[in-house]
Tab-separated table of C-alpha atoms in Angstrom:
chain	number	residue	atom	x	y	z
A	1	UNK	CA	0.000	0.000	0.000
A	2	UNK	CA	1.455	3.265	-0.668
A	3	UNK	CA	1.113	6.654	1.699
A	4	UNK	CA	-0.922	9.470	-0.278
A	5	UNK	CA	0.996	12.665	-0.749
A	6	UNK	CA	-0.982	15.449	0.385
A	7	UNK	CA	-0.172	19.133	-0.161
A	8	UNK	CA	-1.489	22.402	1.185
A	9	UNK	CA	-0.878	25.426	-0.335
A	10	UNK	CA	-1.383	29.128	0.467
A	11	UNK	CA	-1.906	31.611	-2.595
A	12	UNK	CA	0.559	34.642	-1.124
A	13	UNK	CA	2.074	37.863	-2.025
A	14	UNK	CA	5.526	38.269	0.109
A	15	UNK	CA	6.813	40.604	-1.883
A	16	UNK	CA	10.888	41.401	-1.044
A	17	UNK	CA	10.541	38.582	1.220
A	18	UNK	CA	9.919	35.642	-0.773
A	19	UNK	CA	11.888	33.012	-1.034
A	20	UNK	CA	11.105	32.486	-4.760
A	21	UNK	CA	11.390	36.629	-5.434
A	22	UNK	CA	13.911	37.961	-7.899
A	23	UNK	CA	17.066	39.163	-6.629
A	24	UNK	CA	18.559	42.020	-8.701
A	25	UNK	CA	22.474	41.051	-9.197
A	26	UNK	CA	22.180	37.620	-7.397
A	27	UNK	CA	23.948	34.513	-9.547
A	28	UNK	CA	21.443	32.208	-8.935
A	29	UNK	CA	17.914	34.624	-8.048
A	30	UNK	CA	18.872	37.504	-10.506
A	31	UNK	CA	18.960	35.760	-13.777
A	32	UNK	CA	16.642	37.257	-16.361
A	33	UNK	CA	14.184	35.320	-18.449
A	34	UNK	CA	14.122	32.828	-15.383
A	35	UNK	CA	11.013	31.150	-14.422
A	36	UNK	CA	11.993	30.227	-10.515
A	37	UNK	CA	12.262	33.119	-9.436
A	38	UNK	CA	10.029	36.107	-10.048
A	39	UNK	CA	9.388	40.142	-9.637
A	40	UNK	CA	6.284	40.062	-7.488
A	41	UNK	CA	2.827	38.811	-7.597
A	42	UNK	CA	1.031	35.866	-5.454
A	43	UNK	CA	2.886	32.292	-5.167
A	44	UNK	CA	1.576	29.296	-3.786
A	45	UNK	CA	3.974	28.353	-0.898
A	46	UNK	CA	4.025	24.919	0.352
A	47	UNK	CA	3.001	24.433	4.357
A	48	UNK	CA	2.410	20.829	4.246
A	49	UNK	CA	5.361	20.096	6.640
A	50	UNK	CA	3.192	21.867	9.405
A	51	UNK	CA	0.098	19.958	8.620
A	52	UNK	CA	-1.917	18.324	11.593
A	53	UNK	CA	-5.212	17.543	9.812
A	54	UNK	CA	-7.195	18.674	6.810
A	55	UNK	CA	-11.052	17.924	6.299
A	56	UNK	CA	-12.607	19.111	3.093
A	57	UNK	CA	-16.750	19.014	2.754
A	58	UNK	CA	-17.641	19.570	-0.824
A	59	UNK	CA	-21.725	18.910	-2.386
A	60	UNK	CA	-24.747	17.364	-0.693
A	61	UNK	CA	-25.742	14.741	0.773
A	62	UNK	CA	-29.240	14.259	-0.678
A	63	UNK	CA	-30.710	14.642	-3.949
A	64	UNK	CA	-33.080	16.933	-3.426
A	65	UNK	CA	-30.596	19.419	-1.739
A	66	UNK	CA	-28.726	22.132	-3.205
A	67	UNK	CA	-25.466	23.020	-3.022
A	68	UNK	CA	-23.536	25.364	-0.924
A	69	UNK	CA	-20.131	26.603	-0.418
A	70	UNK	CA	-17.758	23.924	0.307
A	71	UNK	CA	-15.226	24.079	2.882
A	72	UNK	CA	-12.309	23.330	4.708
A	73	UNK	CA	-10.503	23.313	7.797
A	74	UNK	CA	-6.777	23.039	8.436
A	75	UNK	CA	-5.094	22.802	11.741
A	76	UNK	CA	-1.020	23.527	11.197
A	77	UNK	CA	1.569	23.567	14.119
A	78	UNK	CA	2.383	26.967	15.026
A	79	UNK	CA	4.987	26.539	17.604
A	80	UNK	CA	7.237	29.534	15.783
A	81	UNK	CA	4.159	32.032	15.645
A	82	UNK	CA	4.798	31.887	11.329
A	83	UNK	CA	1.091	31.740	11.096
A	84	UNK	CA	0.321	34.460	14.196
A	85	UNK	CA	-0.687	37.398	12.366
A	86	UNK	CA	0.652	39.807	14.666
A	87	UNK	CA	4.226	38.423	15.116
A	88	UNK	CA	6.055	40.734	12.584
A	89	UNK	CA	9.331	38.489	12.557
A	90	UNK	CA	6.546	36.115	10.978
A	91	UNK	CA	7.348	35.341	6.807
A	92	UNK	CA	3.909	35.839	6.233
A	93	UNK	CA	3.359	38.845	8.539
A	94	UNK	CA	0.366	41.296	6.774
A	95	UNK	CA	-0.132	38.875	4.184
A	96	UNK	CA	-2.010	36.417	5.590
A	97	UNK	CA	-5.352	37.769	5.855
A	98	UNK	CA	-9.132	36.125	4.985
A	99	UNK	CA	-9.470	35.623	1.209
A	100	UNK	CA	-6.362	34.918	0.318
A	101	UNK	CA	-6.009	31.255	-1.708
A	102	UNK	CA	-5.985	27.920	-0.219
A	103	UNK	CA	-4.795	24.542	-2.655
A	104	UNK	CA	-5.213	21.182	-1.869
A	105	UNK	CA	-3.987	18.590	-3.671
A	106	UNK	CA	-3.691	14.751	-2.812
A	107	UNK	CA	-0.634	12.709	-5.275
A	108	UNK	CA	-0.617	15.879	-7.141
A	109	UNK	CA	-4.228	15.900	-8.198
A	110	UNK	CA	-7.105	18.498	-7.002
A	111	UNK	CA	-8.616	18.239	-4.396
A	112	UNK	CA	-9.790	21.469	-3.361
A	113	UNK	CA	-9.109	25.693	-4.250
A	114	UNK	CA	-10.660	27.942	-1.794
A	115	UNK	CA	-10.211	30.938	0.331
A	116	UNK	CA	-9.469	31.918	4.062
A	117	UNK	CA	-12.341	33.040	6.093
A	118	UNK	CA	-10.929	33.037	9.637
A	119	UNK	CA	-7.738	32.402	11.537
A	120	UNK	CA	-8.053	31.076	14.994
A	121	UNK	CA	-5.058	30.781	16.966
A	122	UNK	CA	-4.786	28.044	19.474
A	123	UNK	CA	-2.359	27.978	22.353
A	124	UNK	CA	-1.270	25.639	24.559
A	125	UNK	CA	0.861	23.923	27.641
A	126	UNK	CA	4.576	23.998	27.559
A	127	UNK	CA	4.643	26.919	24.696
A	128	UNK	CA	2.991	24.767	21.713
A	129	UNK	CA	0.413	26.508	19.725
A	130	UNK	CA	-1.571	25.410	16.478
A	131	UNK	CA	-3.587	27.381	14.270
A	132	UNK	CA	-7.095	26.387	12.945
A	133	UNK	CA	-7.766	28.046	9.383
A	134	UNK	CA	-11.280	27.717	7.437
A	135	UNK	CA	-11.702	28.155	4.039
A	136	UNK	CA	-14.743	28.435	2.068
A	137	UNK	CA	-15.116	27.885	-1.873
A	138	UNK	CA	-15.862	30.051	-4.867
A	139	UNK	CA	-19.582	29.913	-4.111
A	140	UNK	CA	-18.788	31.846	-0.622
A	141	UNK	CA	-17.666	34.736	-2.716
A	142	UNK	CA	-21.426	34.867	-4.922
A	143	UNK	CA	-23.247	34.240	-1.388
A	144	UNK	CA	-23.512	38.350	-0.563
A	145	UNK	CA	-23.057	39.518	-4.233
A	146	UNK	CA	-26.589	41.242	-5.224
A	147	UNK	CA	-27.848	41.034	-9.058
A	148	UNK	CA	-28.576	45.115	-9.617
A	149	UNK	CA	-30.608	45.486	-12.345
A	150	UNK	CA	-31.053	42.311	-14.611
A	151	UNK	CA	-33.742	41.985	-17.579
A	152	UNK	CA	-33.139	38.023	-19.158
A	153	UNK	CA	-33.860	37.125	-23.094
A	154	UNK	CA	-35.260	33.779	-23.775
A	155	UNK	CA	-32.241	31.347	-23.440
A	156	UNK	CA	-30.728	27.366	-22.689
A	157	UNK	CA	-30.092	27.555	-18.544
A	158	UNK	CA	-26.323	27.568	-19.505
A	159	UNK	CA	-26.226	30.562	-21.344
A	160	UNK	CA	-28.135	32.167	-18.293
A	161	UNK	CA	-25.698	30.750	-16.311
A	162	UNK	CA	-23.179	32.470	-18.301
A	163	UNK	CA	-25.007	35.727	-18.583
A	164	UNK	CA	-25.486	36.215	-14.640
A	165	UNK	CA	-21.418	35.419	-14.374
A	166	UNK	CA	-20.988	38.413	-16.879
A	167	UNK	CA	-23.228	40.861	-14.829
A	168	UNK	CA	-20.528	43.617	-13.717
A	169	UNK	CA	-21.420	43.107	-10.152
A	170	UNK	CA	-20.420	39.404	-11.148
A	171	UNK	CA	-17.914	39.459	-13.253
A	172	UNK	CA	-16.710	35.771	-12.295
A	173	UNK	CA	-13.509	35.268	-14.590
A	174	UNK	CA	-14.860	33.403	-17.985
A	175	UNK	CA	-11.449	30.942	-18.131
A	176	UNK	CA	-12.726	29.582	-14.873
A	177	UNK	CA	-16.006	28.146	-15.347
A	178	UNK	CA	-17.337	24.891	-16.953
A	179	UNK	CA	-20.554	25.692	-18.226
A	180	UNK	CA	-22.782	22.543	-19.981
A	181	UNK	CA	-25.444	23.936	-22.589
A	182	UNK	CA	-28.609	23.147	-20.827
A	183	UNK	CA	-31.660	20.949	-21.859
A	184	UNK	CA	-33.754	23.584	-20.594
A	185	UNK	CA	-35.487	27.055	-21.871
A	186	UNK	CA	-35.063	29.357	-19.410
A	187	UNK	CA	-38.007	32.224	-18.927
A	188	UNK	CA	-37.099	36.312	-19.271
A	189	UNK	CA	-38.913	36.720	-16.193
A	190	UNK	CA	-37.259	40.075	-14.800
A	191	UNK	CA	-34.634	39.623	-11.988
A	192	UNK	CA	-35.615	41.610	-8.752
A	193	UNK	CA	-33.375	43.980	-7.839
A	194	UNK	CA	-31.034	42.644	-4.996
A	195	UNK	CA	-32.097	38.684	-5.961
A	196	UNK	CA	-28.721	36.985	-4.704
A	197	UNK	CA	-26.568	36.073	-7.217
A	198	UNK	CA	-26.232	32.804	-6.219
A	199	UNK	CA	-29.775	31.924	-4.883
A	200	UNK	CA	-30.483	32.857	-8.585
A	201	UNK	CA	-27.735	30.458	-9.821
A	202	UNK	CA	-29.429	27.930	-7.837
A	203	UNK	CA	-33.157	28.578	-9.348
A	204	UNK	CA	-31.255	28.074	-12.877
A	205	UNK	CA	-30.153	24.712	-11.423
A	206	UNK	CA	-33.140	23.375	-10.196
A	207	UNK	CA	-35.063	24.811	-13.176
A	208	UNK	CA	-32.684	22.425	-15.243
A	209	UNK	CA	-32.563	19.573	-12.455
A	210	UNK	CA	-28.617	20.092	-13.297
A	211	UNK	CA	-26.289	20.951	-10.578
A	212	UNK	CA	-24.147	24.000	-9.841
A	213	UNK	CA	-21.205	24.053	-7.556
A	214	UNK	CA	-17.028	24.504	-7.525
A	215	UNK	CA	-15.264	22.032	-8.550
A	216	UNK	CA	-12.129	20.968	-7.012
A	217	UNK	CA	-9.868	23.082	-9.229
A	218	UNK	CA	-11.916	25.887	-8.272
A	219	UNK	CA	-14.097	26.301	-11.518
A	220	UNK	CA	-17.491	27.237	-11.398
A	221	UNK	CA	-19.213	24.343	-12.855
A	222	UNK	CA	-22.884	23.854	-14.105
A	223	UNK	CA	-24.086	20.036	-15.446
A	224	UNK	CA	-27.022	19.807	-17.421
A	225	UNK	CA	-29.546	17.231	-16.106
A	226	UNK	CA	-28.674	15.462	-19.268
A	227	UNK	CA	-24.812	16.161	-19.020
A	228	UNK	CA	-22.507	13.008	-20.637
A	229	UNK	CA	-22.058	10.562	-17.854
A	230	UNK	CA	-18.413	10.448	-16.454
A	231	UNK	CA	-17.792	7.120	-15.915
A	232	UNK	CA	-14.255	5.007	-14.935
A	233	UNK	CA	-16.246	1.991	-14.701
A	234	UNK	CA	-15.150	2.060	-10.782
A	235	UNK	CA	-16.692	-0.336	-8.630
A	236	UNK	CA	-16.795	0.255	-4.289
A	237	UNK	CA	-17.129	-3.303	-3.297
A	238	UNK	CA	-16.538	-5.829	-0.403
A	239	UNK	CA	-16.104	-8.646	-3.129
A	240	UNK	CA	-11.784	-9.509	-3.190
A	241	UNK	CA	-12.852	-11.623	-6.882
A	242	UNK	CA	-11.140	-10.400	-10.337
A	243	UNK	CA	-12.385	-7.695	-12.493
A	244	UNK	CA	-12.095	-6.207	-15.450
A	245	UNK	CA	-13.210	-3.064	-13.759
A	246	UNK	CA	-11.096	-0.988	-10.709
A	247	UNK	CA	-12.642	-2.255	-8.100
A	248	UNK	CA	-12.103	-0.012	-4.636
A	249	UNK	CA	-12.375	-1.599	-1.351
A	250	UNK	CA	-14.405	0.120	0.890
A	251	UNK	CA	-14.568	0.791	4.867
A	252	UNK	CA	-18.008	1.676	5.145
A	253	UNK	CA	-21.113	1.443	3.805
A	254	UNK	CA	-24.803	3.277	4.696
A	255	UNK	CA	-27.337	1.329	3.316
A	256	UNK	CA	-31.270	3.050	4.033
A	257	UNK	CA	-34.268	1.620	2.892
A	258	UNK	CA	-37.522	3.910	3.968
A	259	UNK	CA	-39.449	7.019	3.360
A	260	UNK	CA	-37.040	10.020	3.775
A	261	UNK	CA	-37.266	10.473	0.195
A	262	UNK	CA	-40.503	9.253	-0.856
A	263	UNK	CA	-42.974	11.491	-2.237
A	264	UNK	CA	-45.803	10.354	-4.368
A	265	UNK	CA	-47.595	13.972	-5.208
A	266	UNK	CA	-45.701	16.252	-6.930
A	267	UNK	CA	-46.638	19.841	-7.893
A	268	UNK	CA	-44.428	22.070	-10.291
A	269	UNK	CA	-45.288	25.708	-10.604
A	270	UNK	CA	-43.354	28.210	-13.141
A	271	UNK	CA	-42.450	32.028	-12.454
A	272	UNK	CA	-44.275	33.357	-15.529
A	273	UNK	CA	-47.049	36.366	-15.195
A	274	UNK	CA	-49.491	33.939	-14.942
A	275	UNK	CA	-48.120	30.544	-13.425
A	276	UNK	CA	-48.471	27.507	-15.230
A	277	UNK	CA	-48.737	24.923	-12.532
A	278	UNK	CA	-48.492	20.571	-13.047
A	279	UNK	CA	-49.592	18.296	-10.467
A	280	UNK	CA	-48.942	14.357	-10.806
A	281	UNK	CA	-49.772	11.406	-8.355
A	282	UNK	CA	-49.211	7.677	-7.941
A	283	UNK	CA	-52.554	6.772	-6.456
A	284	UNK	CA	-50.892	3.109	-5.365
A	285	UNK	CA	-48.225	4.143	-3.794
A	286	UNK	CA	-50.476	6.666	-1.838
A	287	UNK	CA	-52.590	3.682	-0.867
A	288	UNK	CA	-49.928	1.855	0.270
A	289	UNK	CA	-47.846	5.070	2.374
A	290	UNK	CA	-50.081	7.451	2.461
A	291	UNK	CA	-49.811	11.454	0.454
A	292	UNK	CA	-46.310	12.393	0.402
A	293	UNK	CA	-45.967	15.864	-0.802
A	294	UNK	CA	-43.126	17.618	-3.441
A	295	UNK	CA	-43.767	21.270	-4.927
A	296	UNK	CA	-41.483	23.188	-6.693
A	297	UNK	CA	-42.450	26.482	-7.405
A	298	UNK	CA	-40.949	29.865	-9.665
A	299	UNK	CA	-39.170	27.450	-11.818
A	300	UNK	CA	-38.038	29.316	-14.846
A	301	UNK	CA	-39.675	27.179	-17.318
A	302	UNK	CA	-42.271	28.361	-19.503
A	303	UNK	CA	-43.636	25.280	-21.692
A	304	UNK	CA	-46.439	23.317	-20.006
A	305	UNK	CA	-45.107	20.214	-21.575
A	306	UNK	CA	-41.664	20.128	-19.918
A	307	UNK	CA	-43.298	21.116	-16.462
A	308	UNK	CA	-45.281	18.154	-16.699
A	309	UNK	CA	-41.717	16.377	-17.563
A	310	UNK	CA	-40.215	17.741	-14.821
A	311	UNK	CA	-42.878	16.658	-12.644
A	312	UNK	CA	-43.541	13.069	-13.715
A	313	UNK	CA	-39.564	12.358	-13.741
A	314	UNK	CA	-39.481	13.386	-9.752
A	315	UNK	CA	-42.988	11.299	-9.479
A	316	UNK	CA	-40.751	8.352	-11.126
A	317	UNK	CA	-37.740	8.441	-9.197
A	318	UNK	CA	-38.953	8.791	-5.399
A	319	UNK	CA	-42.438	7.685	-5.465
A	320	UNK	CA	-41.222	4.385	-3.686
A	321	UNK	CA	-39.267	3.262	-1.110
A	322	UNK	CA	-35.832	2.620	-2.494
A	323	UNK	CA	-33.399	0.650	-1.143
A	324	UNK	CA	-30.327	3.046	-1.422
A	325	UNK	CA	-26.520	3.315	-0.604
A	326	UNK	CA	-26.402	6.415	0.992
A	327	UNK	CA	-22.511	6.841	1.443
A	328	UNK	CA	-19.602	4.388	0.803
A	329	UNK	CA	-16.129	5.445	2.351
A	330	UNK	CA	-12.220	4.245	1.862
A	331	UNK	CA	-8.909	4.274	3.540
A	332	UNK	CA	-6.429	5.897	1.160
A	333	UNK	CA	-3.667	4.556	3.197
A	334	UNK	CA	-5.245	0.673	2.598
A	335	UNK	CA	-4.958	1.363	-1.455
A	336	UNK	CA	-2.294	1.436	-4.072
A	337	UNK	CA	-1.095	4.477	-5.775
A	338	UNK	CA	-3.077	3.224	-9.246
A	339	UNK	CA	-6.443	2.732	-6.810
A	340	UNK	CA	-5.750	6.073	-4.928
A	341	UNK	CA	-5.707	8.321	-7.837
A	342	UNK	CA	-8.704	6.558	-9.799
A	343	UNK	CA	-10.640	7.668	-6.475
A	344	UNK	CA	-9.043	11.131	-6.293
A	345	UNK	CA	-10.070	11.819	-9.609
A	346	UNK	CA	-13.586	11.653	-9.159
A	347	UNK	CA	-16.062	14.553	-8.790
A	348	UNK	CA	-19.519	15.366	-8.598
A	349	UNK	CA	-21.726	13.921	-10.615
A	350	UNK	CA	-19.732	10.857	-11.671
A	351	UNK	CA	-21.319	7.259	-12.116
A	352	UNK	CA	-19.948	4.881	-9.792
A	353	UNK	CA	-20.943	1.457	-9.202
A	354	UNK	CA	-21.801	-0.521	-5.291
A	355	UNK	CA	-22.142	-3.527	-4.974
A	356	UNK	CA	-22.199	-5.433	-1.530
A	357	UNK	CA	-22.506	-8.743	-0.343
A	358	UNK	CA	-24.518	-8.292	3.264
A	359	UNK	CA	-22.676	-10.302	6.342
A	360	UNK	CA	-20.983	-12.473	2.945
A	361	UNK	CA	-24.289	-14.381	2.278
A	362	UNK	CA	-25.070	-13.767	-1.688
A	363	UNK	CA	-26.211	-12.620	-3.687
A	364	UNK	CA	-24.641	-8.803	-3.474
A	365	UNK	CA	-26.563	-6.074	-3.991
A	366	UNK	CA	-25.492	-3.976	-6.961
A	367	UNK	CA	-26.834	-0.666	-7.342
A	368	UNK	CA	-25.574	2.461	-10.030
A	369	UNK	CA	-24.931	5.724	-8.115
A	370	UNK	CA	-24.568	8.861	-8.923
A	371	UNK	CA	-21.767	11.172	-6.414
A	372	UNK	CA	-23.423	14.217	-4.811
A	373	UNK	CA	-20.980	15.059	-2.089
A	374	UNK	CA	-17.134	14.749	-1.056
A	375	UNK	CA	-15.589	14.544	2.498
A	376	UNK	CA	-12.342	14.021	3.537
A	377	UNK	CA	-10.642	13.779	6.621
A	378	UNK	CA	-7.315	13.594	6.727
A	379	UNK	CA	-5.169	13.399	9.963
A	380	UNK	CA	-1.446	11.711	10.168
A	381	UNK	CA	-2.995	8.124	11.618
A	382	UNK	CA	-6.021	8.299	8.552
A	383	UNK	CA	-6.953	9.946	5.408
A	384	UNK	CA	-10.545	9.192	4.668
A	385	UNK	CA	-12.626	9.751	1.817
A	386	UNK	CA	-16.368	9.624	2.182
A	387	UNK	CA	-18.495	9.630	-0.565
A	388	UNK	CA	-22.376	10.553	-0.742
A	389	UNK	CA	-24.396	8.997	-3.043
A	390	UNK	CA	-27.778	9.048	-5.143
A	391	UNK	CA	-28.955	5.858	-5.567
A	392	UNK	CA	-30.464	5.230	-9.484
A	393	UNK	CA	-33.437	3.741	-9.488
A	394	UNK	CA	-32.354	2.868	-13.034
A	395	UNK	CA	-29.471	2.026	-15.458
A	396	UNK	CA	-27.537	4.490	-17.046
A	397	UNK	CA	-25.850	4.034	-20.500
A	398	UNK	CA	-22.587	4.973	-20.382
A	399	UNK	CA	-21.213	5.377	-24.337
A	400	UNK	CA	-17.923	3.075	-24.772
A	401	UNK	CA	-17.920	2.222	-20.727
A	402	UNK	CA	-17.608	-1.538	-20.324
A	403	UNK	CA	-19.672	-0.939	-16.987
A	404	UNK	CA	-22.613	1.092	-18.072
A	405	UNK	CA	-22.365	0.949	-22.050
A	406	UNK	CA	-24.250	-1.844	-22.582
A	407	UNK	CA	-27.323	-1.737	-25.013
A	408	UNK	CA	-30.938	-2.589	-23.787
A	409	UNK	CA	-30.408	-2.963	-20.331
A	410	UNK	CA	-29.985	0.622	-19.614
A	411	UNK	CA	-31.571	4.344	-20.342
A	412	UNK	CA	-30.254	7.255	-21.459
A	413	UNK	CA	-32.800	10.041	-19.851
A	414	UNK	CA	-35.762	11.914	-20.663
């Protein structure tokens, strides 16, 4: 088993004082054209030798949430007061203030880009100190930003997506997004003045049933509902036989089986001048648990047709009790370097595969899901990954996966 090689970084300015500044008539730190050593500007500066722990919570944990700012908390030894903002013999004295950057990586792949929100220093016996930083994601930044005056055309939810980013109040930096197309007409329903840019963001989002969130290289990203299935035909399983697939042992899994998301009468409502509004039932399973009720309402979609779409695909997918993995989790330190990264390098949204043999008596239970959330916890005795999950009620057809690509025994969406 190999040790993952984590790295956190802070996104700094030292000026004169950094390390990696250029050096006017130095040999080594004032040669011109050089690429190590630079004039000025923000760095990202290693602190990984004073790491203690690292948790990152990025997504949601049920379907029907949305999602919020992720974050991140890092405790670093602080013994030599580098991180105590009023030492001045510190290296990072008046520089290391809330919003500055924050990179995580894990075997040199992303993990998570954020900024500082608070410092809390932490002191202790014998003259030992740490210091507890929290960092918050790109969606923290759109959480107090107000739309001013906004009047929509007629347009696909990702080119509203894109048009609220371009708002000058906005202005979110167009190289860092990843914006899908959208399935979805979005209304020109005029934007109140003050609307929240990102409770707006998250309308578009549910209008579309897509997602919006920051992904772990710290791009704004929107999926379609319909968005192409990322699959590494990865499978979390207790089973130690061959595959042709990765398989990933787990640690832990949360199996549920009830009624915390069953709802069998759904209501959809738009936000035009006069709402268009689409109820749908499932009189048997109403008999059998009794009137579970789902509204949406000021969903920017105008045509009846796809409201009744909407509707009847919600009515489909939690109209029943479904037996569902709600979370899986691995030990990084228990996997090789190959298994590691094929976990690192999934995000939100992917298809994974589950399949688990209760107490070892077959048959296993083999369910599709879908990732909605990320958390790690990461300490010098563990580094966890925990991953929440949508359970699909139905195949998916992944094109050229060996998993999910095979013909008539999956669907590829409404």
């Amino acid at each position: 088993m190999a040790t993952p090689q984590i790295k956190v970084e802070l996104g700094l300015d030292l000026g004169d004082n950094s390390p990696q500044g250029f050096t006017l008539d130095d040999a080594v730190r004032g040669v011109l054209d050089n690429t190590n050593f630079i004039l000025g500007g923000e760095l990202f500066y290693d602190i990984s030798d004073r790491l203690s722990s690292v948790s990152v919570r990025r997504g949601k944990s049920q379907a029907l949430d949305r999602i919020d700012a992720g974050i991140a908390d890092i405790t670093l030894n602080n013994n030599d007061r580098l991180f105590d903002p009023l030492y001045p013999s510190s290296l990072y004295f008046g520089v290391l203030v809330p919003r500055k950057r924050v990179r995580i990586t894990a075997n040199d792949r992303a993990v998570y880009f954020g900024y500082i929100e608070d410092l809390d220093l932490n002191y202790l016996p014998q003259n030992r100190s740490t210091v507890s930083i929290s960092v918050a994601d790109g969606l923290s930044l759109l959480t107090n930003a107000e739309i001013v005056d906004y009047t929509p055309v007629t347009q696909l939810s990702g080119a509203r997506v894109n048009a609220v980013l371009d708002l000058p109040e906005v202005s979110w930096d167009s190289n860092n997004r990843d914006i899908d197309a959208g399935n979805s007409i979005m209304l020109d329903s005029d934007v109140t003045e003050g609307t929240g840019v990102l409770d707006y963001l998250k309308l578009v989002s549910t209008s579309e049933q897509g997602n919006v969130f920051i992904g772990k290289d710290g791009k704004l990203v929107f999926q379609e509902r319909n968005a192409e299935q990322n699959s590494v035909d990865l499978v979390f399983t207790d089973s130690l036989a061959p595959s042709a697939f990765t398989k990933i042992p787990f640690t832990q899994v949360n199996n549920v089986y009830g009624s915390e998301n069953l709802y069998n009468h759904i209501t959809v409502e738009n936000a035009d001048l006069v709402p268009e509004s689409v109820i749908v039932e499932d009189l048997a399973s109403i008999g059998a648990y009794g009137s579970r009720a789902y509204s949406l309402t000021n969903v920017l979609i105008e045509d009846p047709a796809e409201l009744e779409n909407m509707a009847n695909r919600l009515l489909l997918n939690y109209k029943d009790p479904l037996y569902r993995f709600e979370s899986v989790a691995v030990e990084l330190d228990r996997l090789t370097e190959a298994q590691q990264n094929a976990v690192l390098d999934l995000e939100i949204g992917d298809i994974v595969q589950v399949e688990f043999t209760p107490n070892g008596i077959p048959p296993a239970i083999e369910r599709p899901c879908r990732i909605l959330g990320v958390a790690q916890d990461w300490s010098v005795e563990r580094k966890q990954i925990l991953f929440s999950l949508e359970t699909l009620n139905y195949g998916v057809f992944v094109l050229d996966s060996d998993l999910f690509g095979q013909l008539d025994n999956d669907r590829l969406g409404y």
